[in-house]
JSON list of C-alpha atoms in Angstrom, two decimals:
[
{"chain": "A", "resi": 21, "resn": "UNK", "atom": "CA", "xyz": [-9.56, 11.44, -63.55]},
{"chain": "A", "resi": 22, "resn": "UNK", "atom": "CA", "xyz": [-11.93, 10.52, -60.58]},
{"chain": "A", "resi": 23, "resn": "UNK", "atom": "CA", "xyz": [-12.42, 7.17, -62.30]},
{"chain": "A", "resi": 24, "resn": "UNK", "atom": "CA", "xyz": [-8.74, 6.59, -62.43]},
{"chain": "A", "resi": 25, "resn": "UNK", "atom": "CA", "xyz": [-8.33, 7.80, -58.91]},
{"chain": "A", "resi": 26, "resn": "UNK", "atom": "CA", "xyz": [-11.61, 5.55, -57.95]},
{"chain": "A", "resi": 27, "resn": "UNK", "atom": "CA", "xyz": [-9.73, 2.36, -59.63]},
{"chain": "A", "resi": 28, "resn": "UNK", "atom": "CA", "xyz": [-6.49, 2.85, -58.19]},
{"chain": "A", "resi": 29, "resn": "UNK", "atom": "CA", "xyz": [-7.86, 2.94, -54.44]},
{"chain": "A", "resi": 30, "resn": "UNK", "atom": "CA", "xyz": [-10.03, -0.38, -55.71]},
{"chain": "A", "resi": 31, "resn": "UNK", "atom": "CA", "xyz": [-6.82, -1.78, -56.86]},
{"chain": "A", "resi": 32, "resn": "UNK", "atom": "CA", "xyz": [-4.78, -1.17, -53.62]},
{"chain": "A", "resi": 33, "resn": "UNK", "atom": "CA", "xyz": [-7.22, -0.53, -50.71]},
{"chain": "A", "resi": 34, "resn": "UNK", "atom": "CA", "xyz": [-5.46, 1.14, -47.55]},
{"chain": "A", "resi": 35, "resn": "UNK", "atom": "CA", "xyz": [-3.78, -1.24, -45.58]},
{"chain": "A", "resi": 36, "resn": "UNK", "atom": "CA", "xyz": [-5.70, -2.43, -42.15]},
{"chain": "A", "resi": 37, "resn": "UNK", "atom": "CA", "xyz": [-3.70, -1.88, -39.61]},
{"chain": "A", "resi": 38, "resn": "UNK", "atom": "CA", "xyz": [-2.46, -4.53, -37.70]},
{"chain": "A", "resi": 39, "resn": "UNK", "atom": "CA", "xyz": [-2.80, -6.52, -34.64]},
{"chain": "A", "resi": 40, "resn": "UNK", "atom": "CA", "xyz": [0.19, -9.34, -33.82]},
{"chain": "A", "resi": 41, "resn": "UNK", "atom": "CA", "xyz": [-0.51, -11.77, -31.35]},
{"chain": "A", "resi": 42, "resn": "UNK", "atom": "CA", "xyz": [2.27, -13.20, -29.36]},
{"chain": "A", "resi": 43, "resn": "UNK", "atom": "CA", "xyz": [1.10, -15.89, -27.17]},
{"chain": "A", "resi": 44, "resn": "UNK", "atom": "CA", "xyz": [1.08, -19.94, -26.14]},
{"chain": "A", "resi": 45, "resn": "UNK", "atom": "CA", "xyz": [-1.56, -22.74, -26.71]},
{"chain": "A", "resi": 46, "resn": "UNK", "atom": "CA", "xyz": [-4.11, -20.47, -25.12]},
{"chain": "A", "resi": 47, "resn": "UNK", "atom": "CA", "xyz": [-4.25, -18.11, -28.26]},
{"chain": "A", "resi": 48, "resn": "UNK", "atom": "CA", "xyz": [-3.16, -20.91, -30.89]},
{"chain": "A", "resi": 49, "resn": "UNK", "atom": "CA", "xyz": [-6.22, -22.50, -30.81]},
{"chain": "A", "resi": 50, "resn": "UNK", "atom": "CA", "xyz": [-5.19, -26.09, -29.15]},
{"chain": "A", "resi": 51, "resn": "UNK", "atom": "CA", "xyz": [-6.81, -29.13, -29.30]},
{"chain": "A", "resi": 52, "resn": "UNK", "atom": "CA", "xyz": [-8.98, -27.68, -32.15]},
{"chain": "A", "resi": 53, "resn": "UNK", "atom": "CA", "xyz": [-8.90, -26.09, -35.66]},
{"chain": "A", "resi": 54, "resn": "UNK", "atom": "CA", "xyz": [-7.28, -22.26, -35.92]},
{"chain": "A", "resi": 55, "resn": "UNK", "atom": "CA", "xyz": [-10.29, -21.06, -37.10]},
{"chain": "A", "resi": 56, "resn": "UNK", "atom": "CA", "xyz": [-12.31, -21.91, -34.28]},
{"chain": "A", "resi": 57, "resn": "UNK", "atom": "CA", "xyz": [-10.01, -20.16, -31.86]},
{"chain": "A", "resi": 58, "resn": "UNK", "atom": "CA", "xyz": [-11.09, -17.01, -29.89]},
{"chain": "A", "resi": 59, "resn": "UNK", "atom": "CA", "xyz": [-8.62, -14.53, -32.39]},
{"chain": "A", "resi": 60, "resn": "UNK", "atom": "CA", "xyz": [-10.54, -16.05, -35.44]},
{"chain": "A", "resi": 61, "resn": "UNK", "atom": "CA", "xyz": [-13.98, -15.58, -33.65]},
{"chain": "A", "resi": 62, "resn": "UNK", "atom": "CA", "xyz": [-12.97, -11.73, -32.82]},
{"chain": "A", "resi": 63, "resn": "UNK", "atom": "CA", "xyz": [-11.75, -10.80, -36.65]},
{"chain": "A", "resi": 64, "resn": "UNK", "atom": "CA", "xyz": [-15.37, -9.69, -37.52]},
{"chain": "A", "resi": 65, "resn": "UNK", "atom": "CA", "xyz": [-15.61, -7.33, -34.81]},
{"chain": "A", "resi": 66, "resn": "UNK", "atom": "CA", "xyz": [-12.06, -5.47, -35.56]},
{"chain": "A", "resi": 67, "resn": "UNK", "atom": "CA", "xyz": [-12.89, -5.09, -39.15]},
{"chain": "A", "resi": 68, "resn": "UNK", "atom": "CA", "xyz": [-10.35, -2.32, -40.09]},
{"chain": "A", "resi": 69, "resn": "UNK", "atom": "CA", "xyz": [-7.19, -4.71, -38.32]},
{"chain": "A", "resi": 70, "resn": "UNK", "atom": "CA", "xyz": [-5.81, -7.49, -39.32]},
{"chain": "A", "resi": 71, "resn": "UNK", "atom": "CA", "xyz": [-4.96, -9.77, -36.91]},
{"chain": "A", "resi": 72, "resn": "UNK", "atom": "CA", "xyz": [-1.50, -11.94, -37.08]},
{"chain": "A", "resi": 73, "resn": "UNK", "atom": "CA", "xyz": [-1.67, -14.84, -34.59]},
{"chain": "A", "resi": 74, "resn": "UNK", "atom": "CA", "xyz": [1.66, -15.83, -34.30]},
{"chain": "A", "resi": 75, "resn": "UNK", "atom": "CA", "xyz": [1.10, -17.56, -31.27]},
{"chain": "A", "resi": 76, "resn": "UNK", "atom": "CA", "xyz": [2.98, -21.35, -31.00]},
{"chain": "A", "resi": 77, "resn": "UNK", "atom": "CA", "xyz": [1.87, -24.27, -28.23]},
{"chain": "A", "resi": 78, "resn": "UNK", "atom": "CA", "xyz": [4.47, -24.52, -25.59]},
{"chain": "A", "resi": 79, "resn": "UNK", "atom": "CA", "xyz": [6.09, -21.08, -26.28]},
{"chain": "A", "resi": 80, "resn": "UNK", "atom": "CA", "xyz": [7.53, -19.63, -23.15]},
{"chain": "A", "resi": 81, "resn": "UNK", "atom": "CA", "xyz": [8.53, -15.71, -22.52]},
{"chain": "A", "resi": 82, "resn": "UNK", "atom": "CA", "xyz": [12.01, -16.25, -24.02]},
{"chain": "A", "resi": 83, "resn": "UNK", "atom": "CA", "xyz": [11.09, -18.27, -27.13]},
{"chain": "A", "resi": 84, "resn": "UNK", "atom": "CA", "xyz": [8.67, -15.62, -27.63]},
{"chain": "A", "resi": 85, "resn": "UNK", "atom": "CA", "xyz": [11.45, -12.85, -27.21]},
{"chain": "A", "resi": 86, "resn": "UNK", "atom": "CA", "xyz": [13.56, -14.58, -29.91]},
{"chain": "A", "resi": 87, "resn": "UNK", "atom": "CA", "xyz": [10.88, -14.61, -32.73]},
{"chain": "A", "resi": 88, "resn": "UNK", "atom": "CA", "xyz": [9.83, -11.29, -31.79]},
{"chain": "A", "resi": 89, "resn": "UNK", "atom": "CA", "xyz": [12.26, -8.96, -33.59]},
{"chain": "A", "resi": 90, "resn": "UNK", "atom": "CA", "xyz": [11.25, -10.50, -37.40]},
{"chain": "A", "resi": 91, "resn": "UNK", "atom": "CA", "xyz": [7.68, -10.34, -36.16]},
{"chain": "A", "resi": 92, "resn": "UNK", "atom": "CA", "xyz": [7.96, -6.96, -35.85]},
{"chain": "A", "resi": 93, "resn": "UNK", "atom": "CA", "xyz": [9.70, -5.85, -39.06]},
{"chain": "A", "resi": 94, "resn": "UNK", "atom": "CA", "xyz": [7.39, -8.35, -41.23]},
{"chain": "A", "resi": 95, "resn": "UNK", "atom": "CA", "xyz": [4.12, -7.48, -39.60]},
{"chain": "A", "resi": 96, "resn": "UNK", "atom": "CA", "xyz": [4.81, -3.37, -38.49]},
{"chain": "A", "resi": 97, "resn": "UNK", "atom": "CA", "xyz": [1.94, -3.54, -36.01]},
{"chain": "A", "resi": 98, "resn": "UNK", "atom": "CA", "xyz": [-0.05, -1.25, -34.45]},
{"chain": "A", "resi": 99, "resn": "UNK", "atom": "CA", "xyz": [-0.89, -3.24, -31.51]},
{"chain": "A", "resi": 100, "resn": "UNK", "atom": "CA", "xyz": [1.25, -6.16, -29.69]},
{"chain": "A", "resi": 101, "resn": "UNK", "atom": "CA", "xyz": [-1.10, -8.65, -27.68]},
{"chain": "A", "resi": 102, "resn": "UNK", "atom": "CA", "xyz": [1.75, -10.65, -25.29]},
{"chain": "A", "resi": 103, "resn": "UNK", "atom": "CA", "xyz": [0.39, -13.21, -23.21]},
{"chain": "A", "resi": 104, "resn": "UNK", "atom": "CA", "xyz": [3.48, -15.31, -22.40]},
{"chain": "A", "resi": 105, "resn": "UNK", "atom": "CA", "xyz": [4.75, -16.92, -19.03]},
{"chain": "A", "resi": 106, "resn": "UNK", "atom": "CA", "xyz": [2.12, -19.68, -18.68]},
{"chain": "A", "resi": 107, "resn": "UNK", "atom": "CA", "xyz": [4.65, -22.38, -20.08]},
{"chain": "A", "resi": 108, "resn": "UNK", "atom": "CA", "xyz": [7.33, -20.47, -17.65]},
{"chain": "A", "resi": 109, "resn": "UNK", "atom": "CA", "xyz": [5.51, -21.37, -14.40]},
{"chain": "A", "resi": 110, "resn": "UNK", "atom": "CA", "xyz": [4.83, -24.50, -15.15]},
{"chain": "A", "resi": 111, "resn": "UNK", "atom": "CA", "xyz": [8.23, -25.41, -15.70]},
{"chain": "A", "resi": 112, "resn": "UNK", "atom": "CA", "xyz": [8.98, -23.38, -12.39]},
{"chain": "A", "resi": 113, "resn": "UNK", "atom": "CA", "xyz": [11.33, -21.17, -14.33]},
{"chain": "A", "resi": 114, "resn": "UNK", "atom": "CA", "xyz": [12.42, -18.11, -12.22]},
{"chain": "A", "resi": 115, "resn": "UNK", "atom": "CA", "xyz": [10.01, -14.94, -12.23]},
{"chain": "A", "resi": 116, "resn": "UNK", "atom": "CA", "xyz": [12.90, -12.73, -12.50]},
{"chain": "A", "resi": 117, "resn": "UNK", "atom": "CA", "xyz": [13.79, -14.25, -16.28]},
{"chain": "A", "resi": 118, "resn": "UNK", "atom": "CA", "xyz": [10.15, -13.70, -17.18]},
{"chain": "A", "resi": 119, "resn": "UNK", "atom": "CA", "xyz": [10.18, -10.12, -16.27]},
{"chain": "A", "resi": 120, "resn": "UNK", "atom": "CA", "xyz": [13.62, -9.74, -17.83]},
{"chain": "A", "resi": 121, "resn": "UNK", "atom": "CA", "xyz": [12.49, -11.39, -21.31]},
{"chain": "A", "resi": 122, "resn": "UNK", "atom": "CA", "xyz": [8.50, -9.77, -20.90]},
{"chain": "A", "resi": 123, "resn": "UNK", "atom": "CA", "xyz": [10.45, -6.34, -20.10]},
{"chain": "A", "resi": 124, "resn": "UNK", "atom": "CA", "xyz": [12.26, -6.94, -23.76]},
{"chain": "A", "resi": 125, "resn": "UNK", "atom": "CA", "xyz": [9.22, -7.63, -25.30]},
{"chain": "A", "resi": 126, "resn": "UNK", "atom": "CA", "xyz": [7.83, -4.91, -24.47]},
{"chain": "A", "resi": 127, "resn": "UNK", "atom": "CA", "xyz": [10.86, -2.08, -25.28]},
{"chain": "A", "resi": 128, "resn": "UNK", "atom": "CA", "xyz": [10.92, -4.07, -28.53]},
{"chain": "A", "resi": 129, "resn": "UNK", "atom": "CA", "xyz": [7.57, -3.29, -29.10]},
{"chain": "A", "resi": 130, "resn": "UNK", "atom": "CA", "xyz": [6.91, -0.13, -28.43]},
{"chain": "A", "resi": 131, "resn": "UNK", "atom": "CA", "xyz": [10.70, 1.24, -30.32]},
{"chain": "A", "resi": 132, "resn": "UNK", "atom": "CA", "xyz": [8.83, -0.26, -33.43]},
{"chain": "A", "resi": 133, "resn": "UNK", "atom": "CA", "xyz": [5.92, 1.79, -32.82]},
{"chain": "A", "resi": 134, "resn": "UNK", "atom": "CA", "xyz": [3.80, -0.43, -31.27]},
{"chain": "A", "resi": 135, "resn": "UNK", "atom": "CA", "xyz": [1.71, -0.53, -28.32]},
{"chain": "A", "resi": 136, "resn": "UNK", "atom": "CA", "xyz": [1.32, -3.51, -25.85]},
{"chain": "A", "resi": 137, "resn": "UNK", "atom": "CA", "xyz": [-1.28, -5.56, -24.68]},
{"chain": "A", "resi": 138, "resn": "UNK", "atom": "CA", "xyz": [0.08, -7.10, -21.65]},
{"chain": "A", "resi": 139, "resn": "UNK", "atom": "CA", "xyz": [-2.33, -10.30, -20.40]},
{"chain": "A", "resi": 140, "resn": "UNK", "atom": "CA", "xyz": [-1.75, -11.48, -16.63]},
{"chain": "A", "resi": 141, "resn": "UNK", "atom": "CA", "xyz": [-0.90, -14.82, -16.64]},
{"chain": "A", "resi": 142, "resn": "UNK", "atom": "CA", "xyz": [-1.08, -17.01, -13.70]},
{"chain": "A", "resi": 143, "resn": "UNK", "atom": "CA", "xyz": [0.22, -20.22, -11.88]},
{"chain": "A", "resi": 144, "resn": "UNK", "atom": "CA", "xyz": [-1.56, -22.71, -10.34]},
{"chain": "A", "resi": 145, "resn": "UNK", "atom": "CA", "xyz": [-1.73, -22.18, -6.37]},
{"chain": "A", "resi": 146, "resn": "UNK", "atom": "CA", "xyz": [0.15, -25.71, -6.28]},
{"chain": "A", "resi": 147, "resn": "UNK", "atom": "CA", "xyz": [3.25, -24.45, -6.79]},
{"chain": "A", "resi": 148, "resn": "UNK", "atom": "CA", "xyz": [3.13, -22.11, -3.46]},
{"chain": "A", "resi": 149, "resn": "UNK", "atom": "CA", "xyz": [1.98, -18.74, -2.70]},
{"chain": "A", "resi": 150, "resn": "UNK", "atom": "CA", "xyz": [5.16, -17.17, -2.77]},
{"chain": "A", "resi": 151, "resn": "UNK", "atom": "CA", "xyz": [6.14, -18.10, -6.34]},
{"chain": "A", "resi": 152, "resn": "UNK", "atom": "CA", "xyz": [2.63, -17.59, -7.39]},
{"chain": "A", "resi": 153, "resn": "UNK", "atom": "CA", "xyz": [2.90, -13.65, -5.79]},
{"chain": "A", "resi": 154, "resn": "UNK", "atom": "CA", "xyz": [6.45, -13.06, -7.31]},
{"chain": "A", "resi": 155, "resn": "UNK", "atom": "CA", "xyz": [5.09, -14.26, -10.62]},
{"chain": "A", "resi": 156, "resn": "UNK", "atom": "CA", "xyz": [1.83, -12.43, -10.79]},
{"chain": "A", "resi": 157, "resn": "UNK", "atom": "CA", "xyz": [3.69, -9.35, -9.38]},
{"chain": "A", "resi": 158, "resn": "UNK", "atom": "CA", "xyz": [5.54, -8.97, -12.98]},
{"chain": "A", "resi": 159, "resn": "UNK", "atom": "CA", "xyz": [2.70, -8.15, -15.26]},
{"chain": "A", "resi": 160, "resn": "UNK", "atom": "CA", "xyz": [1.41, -5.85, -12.34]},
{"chain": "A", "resi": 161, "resn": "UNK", "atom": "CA", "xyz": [4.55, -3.76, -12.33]},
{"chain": "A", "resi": 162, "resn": "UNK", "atom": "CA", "xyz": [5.14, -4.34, -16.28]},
{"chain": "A", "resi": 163, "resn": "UNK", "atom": "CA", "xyz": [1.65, -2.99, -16.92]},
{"chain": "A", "resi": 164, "resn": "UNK", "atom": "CA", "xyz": [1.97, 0.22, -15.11]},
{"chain": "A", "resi": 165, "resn": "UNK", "atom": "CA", "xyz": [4.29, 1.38, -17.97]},
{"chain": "A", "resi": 166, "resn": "UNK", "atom": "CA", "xyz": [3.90, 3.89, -20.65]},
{"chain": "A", "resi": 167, "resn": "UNK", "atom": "CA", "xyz": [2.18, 2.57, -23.82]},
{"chain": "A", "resi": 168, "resn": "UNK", "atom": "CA", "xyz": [1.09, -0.80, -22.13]},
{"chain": "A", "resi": 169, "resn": "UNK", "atom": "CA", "xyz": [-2.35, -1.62, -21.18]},
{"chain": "A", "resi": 170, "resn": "UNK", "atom": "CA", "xyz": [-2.85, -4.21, -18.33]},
{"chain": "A", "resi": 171, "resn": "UNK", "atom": "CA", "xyz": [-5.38, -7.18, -18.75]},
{"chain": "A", "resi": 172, "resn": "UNK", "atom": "CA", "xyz": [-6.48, -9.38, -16.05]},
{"chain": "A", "resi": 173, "resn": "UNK", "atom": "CA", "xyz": [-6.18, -13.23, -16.77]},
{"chain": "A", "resi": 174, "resn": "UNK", "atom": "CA", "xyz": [-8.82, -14.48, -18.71]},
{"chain": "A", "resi": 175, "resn": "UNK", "atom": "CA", "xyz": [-8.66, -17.80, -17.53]},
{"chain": "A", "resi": 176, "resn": "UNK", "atom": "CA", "xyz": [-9.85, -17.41, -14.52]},
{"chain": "A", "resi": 177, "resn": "UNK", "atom": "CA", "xyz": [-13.59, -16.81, -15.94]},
{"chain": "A", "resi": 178, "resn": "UNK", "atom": "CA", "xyz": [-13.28, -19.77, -17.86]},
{"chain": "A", "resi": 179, "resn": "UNK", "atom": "CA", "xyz": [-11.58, -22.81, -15.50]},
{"chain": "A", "resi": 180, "resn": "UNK", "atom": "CA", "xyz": [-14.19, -22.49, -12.64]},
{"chain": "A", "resi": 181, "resn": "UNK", "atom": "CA", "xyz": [-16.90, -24.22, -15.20]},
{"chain": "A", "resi": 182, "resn": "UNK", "atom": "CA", "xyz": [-15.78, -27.58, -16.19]},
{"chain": "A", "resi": 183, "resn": "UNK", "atom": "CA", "xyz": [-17.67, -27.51, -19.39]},
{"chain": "A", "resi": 184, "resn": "UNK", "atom": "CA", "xyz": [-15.77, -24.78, -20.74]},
{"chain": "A", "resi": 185, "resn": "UNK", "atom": "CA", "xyz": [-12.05, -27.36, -20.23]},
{"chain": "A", "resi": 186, "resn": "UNK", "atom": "CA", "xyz": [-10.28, -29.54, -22.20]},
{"chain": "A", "resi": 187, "resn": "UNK", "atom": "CA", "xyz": [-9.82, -32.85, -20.75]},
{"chain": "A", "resi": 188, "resn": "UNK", "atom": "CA", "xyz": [-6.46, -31.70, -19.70]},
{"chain": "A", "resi": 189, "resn": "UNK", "atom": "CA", "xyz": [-7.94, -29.31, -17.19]},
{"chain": "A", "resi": 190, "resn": "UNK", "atom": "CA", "xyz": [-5.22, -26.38, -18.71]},
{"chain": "A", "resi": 191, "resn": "UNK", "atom": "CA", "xyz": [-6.71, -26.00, -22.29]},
{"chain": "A", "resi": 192, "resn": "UNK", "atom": "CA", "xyz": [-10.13, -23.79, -22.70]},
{"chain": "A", "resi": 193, "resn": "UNK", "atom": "CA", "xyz": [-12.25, -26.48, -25.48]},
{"chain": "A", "resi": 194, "resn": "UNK", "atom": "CA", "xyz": [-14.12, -24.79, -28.47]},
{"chain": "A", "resi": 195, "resn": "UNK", "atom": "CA", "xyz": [-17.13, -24.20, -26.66]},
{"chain": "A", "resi": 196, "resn": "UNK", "atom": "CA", "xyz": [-15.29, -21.85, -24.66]},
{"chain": "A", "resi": 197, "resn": "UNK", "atom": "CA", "xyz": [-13.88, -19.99, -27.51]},
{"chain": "A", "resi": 198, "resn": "UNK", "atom": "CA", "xyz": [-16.68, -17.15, -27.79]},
{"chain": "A", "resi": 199, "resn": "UNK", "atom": "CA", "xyz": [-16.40, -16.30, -24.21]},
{"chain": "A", "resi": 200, "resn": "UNK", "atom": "CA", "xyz": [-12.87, -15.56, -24.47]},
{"chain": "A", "resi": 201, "resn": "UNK", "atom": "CA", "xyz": [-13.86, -13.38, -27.23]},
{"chain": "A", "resi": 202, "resn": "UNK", "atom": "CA", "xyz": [-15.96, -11.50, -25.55]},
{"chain": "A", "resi": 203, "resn": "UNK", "atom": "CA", "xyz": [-13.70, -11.02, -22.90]},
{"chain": "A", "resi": 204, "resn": "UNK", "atom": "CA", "xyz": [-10.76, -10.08, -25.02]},
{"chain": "A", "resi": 205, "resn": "UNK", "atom": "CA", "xyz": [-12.68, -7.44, -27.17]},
{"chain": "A", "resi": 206, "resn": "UNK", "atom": "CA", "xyz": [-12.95, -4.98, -25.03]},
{"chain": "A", "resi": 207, "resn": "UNK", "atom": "CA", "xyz": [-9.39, -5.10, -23.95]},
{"chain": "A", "resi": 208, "resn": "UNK", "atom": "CA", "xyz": [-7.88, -4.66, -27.42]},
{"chain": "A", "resi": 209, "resn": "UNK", "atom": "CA", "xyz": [-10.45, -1.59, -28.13]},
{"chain": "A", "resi": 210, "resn": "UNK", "atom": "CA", "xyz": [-9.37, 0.33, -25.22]},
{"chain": "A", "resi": 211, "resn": "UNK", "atom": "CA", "xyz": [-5.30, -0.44, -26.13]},
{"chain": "A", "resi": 212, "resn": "UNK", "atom": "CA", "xyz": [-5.78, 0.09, -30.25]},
{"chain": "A", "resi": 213, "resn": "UNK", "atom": "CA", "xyz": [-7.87, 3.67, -28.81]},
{"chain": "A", "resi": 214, "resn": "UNK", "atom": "CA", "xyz": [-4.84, 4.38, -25.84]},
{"chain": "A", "resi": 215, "resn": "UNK", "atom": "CA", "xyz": [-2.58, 7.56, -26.24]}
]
């Protein structure tokens, strides 16, 4: 019997849980292959989750919001990374739609059970100080809610050294990749271990 029991666990090992990543270029690897990216680079150190990067180039807060609900239901997972709105600002759209669509994210998210990983996102100081503050305002009052932990933008340990950019000045380049790793990790164990 303990052989049987032994072969069936073998046969259908208990299922990781999961991590889905909801993002832009920043977490889908751009300008290099997906399994040099920072979410590839972090699987080995969350070895009981499996991590669904479902992030898309381009992708802004509402785009994100629309793919969201079959995310959910396909992937049932424990933890929701969001780091949306980059593509937003720099189309100027209005920080009141971002919070609307990030605030839908997020009650999507955590009525399927999951928690949130909410990453700061920030505009470039070009487009003025007041848009900049209204923007960055949204994940501060969107991360103060229940069953969402707050993360500061990691970009902004990565674009002050030049060797860590792609030639576009927006897009972190490979080397960069196990930094953002190292920032991130920390992050995601303190959400996955939240109450």
């Amino acid at each position: 019997m303990a052989a049987l029991l032994a072969c069936l666990v073998l046969a259908f090992p208990l299922k990781a849980e999961t991590i889905l990543i909801l993002g832009d270029s920043l977490s889908a690897s751009y300008g290099m292959e997906e399994n040099q990216g920072w979410i590839n680079l972090m699987r080995p150190q969350l070895p009981s989750h499996t991590l669904i990067n479902a992030a898309v180039s381009g992708e802004t807060s509402a785009g994100g919001l629309r793919r969201l609900p079959a995310l959910l239901d396909s992937a049932k997972p424990e933890l929701v990374f969001v780091m949306l709105g980059g593509n937003d600002g720099l189309r100027g759209f209005s920080p009141t739609e971002l919070k609307k669509n990030l605030t839908k994210i997020i009650d999507l998210s955590i009525a399927s059970g999951s928690r949130v990983l909410l990453s700061e996102v920030m505009v470039p100081t070009n487009y003025g100080g007041r848009y900049a503050k209204a923007f960055a305002d949204v994940y501060q009052e969107l991360g103060t809610r229940e069953g969402v932990t707050l993360m500061r933008f990691f970009m902004t340990d990565i674009i002050i050294d030049p060797t860590l950019m792609q030639r576009d000045g927006i897009h972190p380049n490979e080397a960069a990749q196990p930094k953002i790793a190292e920032i991130m990790l920390p992050y995601f164990s303190s959400a996955l271990t939240a109450k």
